Amino acid sequence: MRKTSIQGVIKEINLRRLLYPSLTLTVTMLVFLFVPFYKLWNPVKVTNGKQIAELYNEECIYVDIIWEKLYYSGYDYLENGKRVGSYYYALEEDVCYFVILLSEMTENQAEVLEQVHMTAQLISGGKILQELIKGMAADLEWTAQGLSAVTSHIVVDGVNDTRIRSNLLFSIHILLAIIASITIIKRILFILRPIYYPACRKMRYYGSAKSHIRQLNKERKEENLICGDLMVTRHYLIYCSKYELQIIPLKDIFWAYKYSVYHRFRKQKLTYTLRVVGRRGVTVIASEQKKRDVDRILTVLKEQISGIRIGYKKEYEQTAKNYKRAERVKRKRI
């Protein structure tokens, strides 16, 4: 912590924090590459039965189709034991196609439906289709082999229309991509220009940010109190972890206290958080620290800062809010 300059520390922190947004952006790009969103939103119009097999083989599985006639098979489509649709079939150029229709499209399971317009997905019937063929063959007093020979293995599924889900998936991934891109841009900016990092920008509340950073770099080379991720120099309190840097001038601190946090699920251990509040609205929150480190810092702050409040009280919380409110009003005027 002492060997590297503040600018170097900021660069290291933001290099580490580039990993997760970069992975997120990579994953979203792969999703856009492999999920056929365009095909979902632009189903191919089917004008005759021959196209169904051709489109399925070409992996154009989202179709817009109008059936002249559909016949009720006598079987329903179930999900989790509940009827959500029905199996109908169509005869197109001596080939039987099974179609799954939503319940609201079947007009109380009418025996024959005419001019049925639907957007659907072409799927392989698999074992379910074979069971359906066996049942229908028995009802028609025909052999399953005979019915299977004139039946397409492709099922036109109008129940599991994935457009709504794909729109939701697309929206989520667009949002993730935007957030990841913005985060990456910010991290790169902080690497190139560390002075724009939040901890450095806050130093402007006390004068020239660059002057404070120069002073910080000078003081960090001296013999200072270091407790865990916390350092107290002649004029500053610094919290520096692997992923975060916070700074506050000692002269601005008016309140400091600690509280414990029990990590039940992640580490199953007790850690302490130090919260230090300044008059200008700057707050340092150092989490997951050892009790002895936090106690040592509180002792040093009490020795070095005249009039500092130690420990939590509601009146201190209210004072902090008043300071913050007054500072906000002051900045608006400027």
Short mmCIF file of C-alpha atoms in Angstrom, two decimals:
data_model
loop_
_atom_site.label_atom_id
_atom_site.label_comp_id
_atom_site.label_asym_id
_atom_site.label_seq_id
_atom_site.Cartn_x
_atom_site.Cartn_y
_atom_site.Cartn_z
CA MET A 1 0.00 0.00 0.00
CA ARG A 2 2.86 2.38 0.82
CA LYS A 3 5.11 1.63 -2.15
CA THR A 4 2.65 2.50 -4.93
CA SER A 5 1.40 6.03 -5.54
CA ILE A 6 -2.30 6.83 -5.17
CA GLN A 7 -2.53 6.96 -8.97
CA GLY A 8 -0.95 3.50 -9.19
CA VAL A 9 -3.34 2.13 -6.57
CA ILE A 10 -6.32 3.49 -8.51
CA LYS A 11 -5.05 1.88 -11.72
CA GLU A 12 -4.61 -1.49 -10.00
CA ILE A 13 -8.10 -1.33 -8.46
CA ASN A 14 -9.78 -0.51 -11.75
CA LEU A 15 -7.81 -3.13 -13.67
CA ARG A 16 -9.18 -5.72 -11.24
CA ARG A 17 -12.69 -4.31 -11.51
CA LEU A 18 -12.59 -4.55 -15.31
CA LEU A 19 -12.84 -8.33 -15.14
CA TYR A 20 -16.54 -8.78 -14.30
CA PRO A 21 -18.01 -6.17 -16.69
CA SER A 22 -15.73 -7.51 -19.44
CA LEU A 23 -16.98 -11.05 -18.83
CA THR A 24 -20.58 -9.79 -18.75
CA LEU A 25 -20.15 -7.95 -22.04
CA THR A 26 -18.51 -10.99 -23.62
CA VAL A 27 -21.35 -13.28 -22.53
CA THR A 28 -24.02 -10.88 -23.82
CA MET A 29 -22.22 -10.61 -27.15
CA LEU A 30 -22.13 -14.41 -27.39
CA VAL A 31 -25.86 -14.55 -26.64
CA PHE A 32 -26.57 -12.03 -29.41
CA LEU A 33 -24.37 -14.10 -31.71
CA PHE A 34 -25.96 -17.50 -31.06
CA VAL A 35 -29.59 -16.67 -30.17
CA PRO A 36 -31.55 -15.98 -33.39
CA PHE A 37 -33.41 -12.88 -32.21
CA TYR A 38 -33.92 -11.69 -35.77
CA LYS A 39 -35.58 -14.97 -36.71
CA LEU A 40 -37.80 -14.81 -33.65
CA TRP A 41 -39.10 -11.38 -34.62
CA ASN A 42 -39.32 -12.14 -38.33
CA PRO A 43 -40.95 -15.58 -38.73
CA VAL A 44 -40.92 -16.96 -42.25
CA LYS A 45 -44.31 -16.99 -43.96
CA VAL A 46 -45.35 -20.48 -44.97
CA THR A 47 -47.58 -20.80 -48.05
CA ASN A 48 -47.59 -24.58 -48.50
CA GLY A 49 -46.84 -27.76 -46.58
CA LYS A 50 -43.61 -28.52 -48.44
CA GLN A 51 -41.98 -25.46 -46.90
CA ILE A 52 -42.32 -26.83 -43.38
CA ALA A 53 -39.73 -29.59 -43.85
CA GLU A 54 -37.48 -27.32 -45.90
CA LEU A 55 -37.51 -24.57 -43.29
CA TYR A 56 -36.94 -27.02 -40.44
CA ASN A 57 -33.92 -28.51 -42.23
CA GLU A 58 -32.57 -25.00 -42.86
CA GLU A 59 -33.05 -24.19 -39.12
CA CYS A 60 -35.61 -21.49 -39.95
CA ILE A 61 -37.86 -22.78 -37.20
CA TYR A 62 -40.03 -19.71 -36.52
CA VAL A 63 -42.92 -19.51 -38.96
CA ASP A 64 -46.05 -17.55 -39.75
CA ILE A 65 -48.64 -19.86 -41.22
CA ILE A 66 -52.32 -19.99 -42.19
CA TRP A 67 -54.02 -23.41 -42.13
CA GLU A 68 -57.03 -23.84 -44.37
CA LYS A 69 -58.38 -26.64 -42.17
CA LEU A 70 -57.32 -28.20 -38.89
CA TYR A 71 -58.92 -31.34 -37.41
CA TYR A 72 -59.12 -32.08 -33.69
CA SER A 73 -57.09 -35.16 -32.77
CA GLY A 74 -58.97 -35.81 -29.55
CA TYR A 75 -55.84 -35.20 -27.46
CA ASP A 76 -54.88 -32.23 -25.32
CA TYR A 77 -51.53 -30.61 -24.66
CA LEU A 78 -50.68 -30.59 -20.94
CA GLU A 79 -48.12 -28.64 -18.92
CA ASN A 80 -47.66 -29.61 -15.27
CA GLY A 81 -50.88 -31.60 -15.46
CA LYS A 82 -52.94 -28.66 -16.73
CA ARG A 83 -54.50 -28.38 -20.17
CA VAL A 84 -53.05 -25.39 -22.01
CA GLY A 85 -53.78 -26.42 -25.56
CA SER A 86 -54.94 -29.13 -27.95
CA TYR A 87 -53.42 -31.26 -30.68
CA TYR A 88 -54.88 -30.70 -34.10
CA TYR A 89 -53.70 -32.10 -37.40
CA ALA A 90 -53.63 -30.92 -40.98
CA LEU A 91 -53.34 -32.86 -44.23
CA GLU A 92 -50.99 -31.12 -46.63
CA GLU A 93 -50.12 -32.92 -49.88
CA ASP A 94 -50.68 -36.40 -48.40
CA VAL A 95 -48.60 -35.58 -45.32
CA CYS A 96 -50.12 -35.28 -41.83
CA TYR A 97 -48.81 -32.44 -39.67
CA PHE A 98 -49.62 -32.17 -36.00
CA VAL A 99 -50.28 -28.68 -34.67
CA ILE A 100 -50.47 -27.54 -31.03
CA LEU A 101 -52.97 -24.72 -30.51
CA LEU A 102 -53.58 -22.64 -27.41
CA SER A 103 -56.89 -23.30 -25.67
CA GLU A 104 -58.28 -19.89 -26.63
CA MET A 105 -57.69 -20.67 -30.32
CA THR A 106 -59.64 -23.93 -30.39
CA GLU A 107 -63.22 -22.64 -29.98
CA ASN A 108 -64.18 -25.15 -27.28
CA GLN A 109 -62.28 -27.94 -29.02
CA ALA A 110 -64.21 -27.67 -32.26
CA GLU A 111 -63.81 -30.73 -34.47
CA VAL A 112 -62.79 -28.64 -37.49
CA LEU A 113 -61.17 -25.20 -37.56
CA GLU A 114 -60.85 -23.15 -40.73
CA GLN A 115 -58.47 -20.38 -41.72
CA VAL A 116 -56.32 -20.63 -38.59
CA HIS A 117 -53.56 -18.01 -38.56
CA MET A 118 -50.72 -18.65 -36.13
CA THR A 119 -47.12 -17.84 -35.35
CA ALA A 120 -45.33 -20.97 -34.23
CA GLN A 121 -42.11 -22.84 -33.72
CA LEU A 122 -41.16 -25.95 -35.65
CA ILE A 123 -40.01 -28.66 -33.25
CA SER A 124 -39.24 -32.35 -33.40
CA GLY A 125 -42.14 -34.43 -32.09
CA GLY A 126 -39.95 -37.10 -30.53
CA LYS A 127 -41.44 -39.62 -28.09
CA ILE A 128 -44.52 -37.51 -27.37
CA LEU A 129 -45.47 -37.55 -31.05
CA GLN A 130 -44.95 -41.30 -31.22
CA GLU A 131 -47.28 -41.81 -28.25
CA LEU A 132 -49.83 -39.53 -29.90
CA ILE A 133 -49.61 -41.51 -33.16
CA LYS A 134 -50.13 -44.81 -31.27
CA GLY A 135 -53.21 -43.42 -29.54
CA MET A 136 -54.72 -42.01 -32.72
CA ALA A 137 -53.95 -45.20 -34.65
CA ALA A 138 -55.85 -47.21 -32.07
CA ASP A 139 -58.80 -44.80 -32.26
CA LEU A 140 -58.84 -45.03 -36.07
CA GLU A 141 -58.37 -48.83 -35.98
CA TRP A 142 -55.18 -48.38 -37.96
CA THR A 143 -51.61 -49.46 -37.30
CA ALA A 144 -49.14 -47.08 -35.67
CA GLN A 145 -46.62 -47.91 -38.40
CA GLY A 146 -49.09 -46.99 -41.11
CA LEU A 147 -50.04 -43.66 -39.52
CA SER A 148 -46.41 -42.88 -38.74
CA ALA A 149 -45.46 -43.43 -42.39
CA VAL A 150 -47.68 -40.55 -43.53
CA THR A 151 -46.99 -38.27 -40.54
CA SER A 152 -44.24 -35.67 -40.42
CA HIS A 153 -41.89 -35.85 -37.43
CA ILE A 154 -42.13 -32.04 -37.26
CA VAL A 155 -44.70 -30.55 -34.89
CA VAL A 156 -45.93 -26.98 -35.39
CA ASP A 157 -45.97 -25.66 -31.83
CA GLY A 158 -48.15 -22.60 -31.31
CA VAL A 159 -48.25 -22.94 -27.52
CA ASN A 160 -44.61 -22.34 -26.69
CA ASP A 161 -44.28 -19.23 -28.82
CA THR A 162 -40.95 -17.88 -27.58
CA ARG A 163 -41.31 -14.30 -28.77
CA ILE A 164 -42.42 -12.90 -25.40
CA ARG A 165 -39.64 -14.72 -23.59
CA SER A 166 -37.13 -13.81 -26.26
CA ASN A 167 -38.13 -10.14 -26.04
CA LEU A 168 -37.60 -10.27 -22.28
CA LEU A 169 -34.27 -12.06 -22.73
CA PHE A 170 -33.21 -9.55 -25.37
CA SER A 171 -34.17 -6.58 -23.15
CA ILE A 172 -32.26 -8.01 -20.18
CA HIS A 173 -29.15 -8.63 -22.27
CA ILE A 174 -29.32 -5.20 -23.87
CA LEU A 175 -29.53 -3.67 -20.39
CA LEU A 176 -26.62 -5.82 -19.17
CA ALA A 177 -24.57 -4.89 -22.25
CA ILE A 178 -25.23 -1.17 -21.71
CA ILE A 179 -24.37 -1.34 -18.00
CA ALA A 180 -21.24 -3.40 -18.68
CA SER A 181 -20.13 -1.03 -21.47
CA ILE A 182 -20.62 2.05 -19.29
CA THR A 183 -18.74 0.38 -16.43
CA ILE A 184 -15.86 -0.59 -18.72
CA ILE A 185 -15.64 2.97 -20.08
CA LYS A 186 -15.60 4.35 -16.54
CA ARG A 187 -12.89 1.92 -15.41
CA ILE A 188 -10.73 2.71 -18.44
CA LEU A 189 -11.21 6.44 -17.76
CA PHE A 190 -10.08 5.98 -14.14
CA ILE A 191 -7.03 4.03 -15.35
CA LEU A 192 -6.07 6.71 -17.86
CA ARG A 193 -7.02 9.65 -15.62
CA PRO A 194 -6.92 8.58 -11.94
CA ILE A 195 -7.81 12.15 -10.85
CA TYR A 196 -11.41 11.41 -11.97
CA TYR A 197 -11.74 8.48 -9.57
CA PRO A 198 -14.49 9.25 -6.97
CA ALA A 199 -12.09 9.35 -4.00
CA CYS A 200 -9.92 11.91 -5.83
CA ARG A 201 -12.87 13.97 -7.04
CA LYS A 202 -14.11 14.31 -3.47
CA MET A 203 -10.84 15.97 -2.53
CA ARG A 204 -12.08 19.01 -4.48
CA TYR A 205 -14.37 19.72 -1.53
CA TYR A 206 -11.23 20.68 0.38
CA GLY A 207 -9.38 22.60 -2.32
CA SER A 208 -7.23 21.44 -5.23
CA ALA A 209 -7.61 17.67 -5.72
CA LYS A 210 -4.16 17.45 -7.34
CA SER A 211 -2.55 19.18 -4.35
CA HIS A 212 -4.18 16.73 -1.97
CA ILE A 213 -3.02 13.75 -4.06
CA ARG A 214 0.55 15.07 -4.06
CA GLN A 215 0.39 15.52 -0.30
CA LEU A 216 -1.06 12.02 0.11
CA ASN A 217 1.71 10.44 -1.93
CA LYS A 218 4.31 12.27 0.14
CA GLU A 219 2.77 11.28 3.49
CA ARG A 220 2.27 7.64 2.53
CA LYS A 221 6.05 7.23 2.27
CA GLU A 222 6.41 8.17 5.95
CA GLU A 223 5.97 5.92 8.97
CA ASN A 224 2.21 5.70 9.41
CA LEU A 225 -0.28 3.64 11.36
CA ILE A 226 -1.50 0.77 9.19
CA CYS A 227 -4.27 -1.49 10.47
CA GLY A 228 -5.57 -3.96 7.91
CA ASP A 229 -6.85 -1.95 4.94
CA LEU A 230 -6.71 1.32 6.89
CA MET A 231 -3.90 3.87 7.10
CA VAL A 232 -3.68 7.06 9.14
CA THR A 233 -1.15 9.63 7.92
CA ARG A 234 -0.45 13.08 9.31
CA HIS A 235 -3.46 14.59 7.56
CA TYR A 236 -5.55 11.77 6.08
CA LEU A 237 -7.41 8.56 6.80
CA ILE A 238 -7.12 6.14 3.85
CA TYR A 239 -9.11 2.96 3.27
CA CYS A 240 -7.61 0.86 0.48
CA SER A 241 -8.79 -2.67 -0.33
CA LYS A 242 -8.25 -4.73 -3.48
CA TYR A 243 -11.33 -3.19 -5.09
CA GLU A 244 -11.84 0.18 -3.43
CA LEU A 245 -10.10 3.36 -2.31
CA GLN A 246 -11.57 5.98 0.03
CA ILE A 247 -9.91 9.07 1.50
CA ILE A 248 -10.91 11.69 4.04
CA PRO A 249 -8.85 14.51 5.64
CA LEU A 250 -8.52 14.13 9.39
CA LYS A 251 -9.48 17.78 9.98
CA ASP A 252 -12.92 17.15 8.41
CA ILE A 253 -13.85 14.11 10.52
CA PHE A 254 -16.38 14.78 13.29
CA TRP A 255 -17.80 11.30 13.92
CA ALA A 256 -16.54 7.69 13.82
CA TYR A 257 -17.97 4.40 15.02
CA LYS A 258 -17.84 0.65 14.41
CA TYR A 259 -20.43 -2.08 14.05
CA SER A 260 -20.19 -5.82 13.67
CA VAL A 261 -21.45 -7.94 10.78
CA TYR A 262 -21.94 -11.69 10.96
CA HIS A 263 -21.41 -13.37 7.57
CA ARG A 264 -23.71 -16.36 8.01
CA PHE A 265 -23.80 -17.73 4.48
CA ARG A 266 -20.55 -16.61 2.87
CA LYS A 267 -17.81 -16.99 5.49
CA GLN A 268 -19.65 -17.73 8.73
CA LYS A 269 -17.54 -15.35 10.73
CA LEU A 270 -17.81 -12.00 12.52
CA THR A 271 -16.16 -8.92 11.02
CA TYR A 272 -16.30 -5.22 11.85
CA THR A 273 -17.07 -2.18 9.76
CA LEU A 274 -15.62 1.25 10.49
CA ARG A 275 -17.72 4.24 9.47
CA VAL A 276 -16.09 7.66 9.48
CA VAL A 277 -18.16 10.76 8.67
CA GLY A 278 -16.90 14.20 7.65
CA ARG A 279 -18.51 17.62 7.81
CA ARG A 280 -18.38 18.03 4.02
CA GLY A 281 -20.52 14.96 3.42
CA VAL A 282 -17.60 12.63 2.71
CA THR A 283 -17.94 9.22 4.37
CA VAL A 284 -15.43 6.38 4.61
CA ILE A 285 -16.91 2.92 5.13
CA ALA A 286 -14.33 0.19 5.68
CA SER A 287 -16.02 -3.21 5.79
CA GLU A 288 -14.78 -6.67 6.83
CA GLN A 289 -12.06 -5.44 9.19
CA LYS A 290 -10.71 -7.08 12.32
CA LYS A 291 -11.89 -5.75 15.67
CA ARG A 292 -8.41 -4.92 16.92
CA ASP A 293 -7.66 -2.92 13.75
CA VAL A 294 -10.86 -0.91 14.00
CA ASP A 295 -10.36 -0.28 17.73
CA ARG A 296 -6.80 0.92 17.10
CA ILE A 297 -7.95 3.35 14.39
CA LEU A 298 -10.72 4.72 16.63
CA THR A 299 -8.20 5.26 19.42
CA VAL A 300 -5.82 7.15 17.13
CA LEU A 301 -8.63 9.29 15.67
CA LYS A 302 -9.75 10.19 19.20
CA GLU A 303 -6.20 11.21 20.10
CA GLN A 304 -5.56 13.27 16.96
CA ILE A 305 -8.93 14.95 16.31
CA SER A 306 -10.25 17.39 18.87
CA GLY A 307 -14.00 17.12 19.55
CA ILE A 308 -14.54 13.95 17.50
CA ARG A 309 -17.62 11.89 18.40
CA ILE A 310 -16.89 8.20 18.91
CA GLY A 311 -19.64 5.59 18.91
CA TYR A 312 -23.14 5.56 17.50
CA LYS A 313 -25.86 7.92 18.74
CA LYS A 314 -29.01 9.14 17.00
CA GLU A 315 -28.06 12.73 17.68
CA TYR A 316 -24.75 12.18 15.84
CA GLU A 317 -26.70 10.72 12.91
CA GLN A 318 -28.90 13.80 12.83
CA THR A 319 -25.86 16.08 12.97
CA ALA A 320 -24.36 14.19 10.03
CA LYS A 321 -27.58 14.70 8.05
CA ASN A 322 -27.55 18.42 8.86
CA TYR A 323 -23.93 18.74 7.69
CA LYS A 324 -24.72 16.86 4.51
CA ARG A 325 -27.81 18.96 3.82
CA ALA A 326 -25.91 22.20 4.39
CA GLU A 327 -23.06 21.04 2.13
CA ARG A 328 -25.52 20.14 -0.62
CA VAL A 329 -27.09 23.59 -0.45
CA LYS A 330 -23.64 25.19 -0.51
CA ARG A 331 -22.61 23.27 -3.64
CA LYS A 332 -25.82 24.25 -5.44
CA ARG A 333 -25.06 27.89 -4.79
CA ILE A 334 -21.57 27.49 -6.20
#
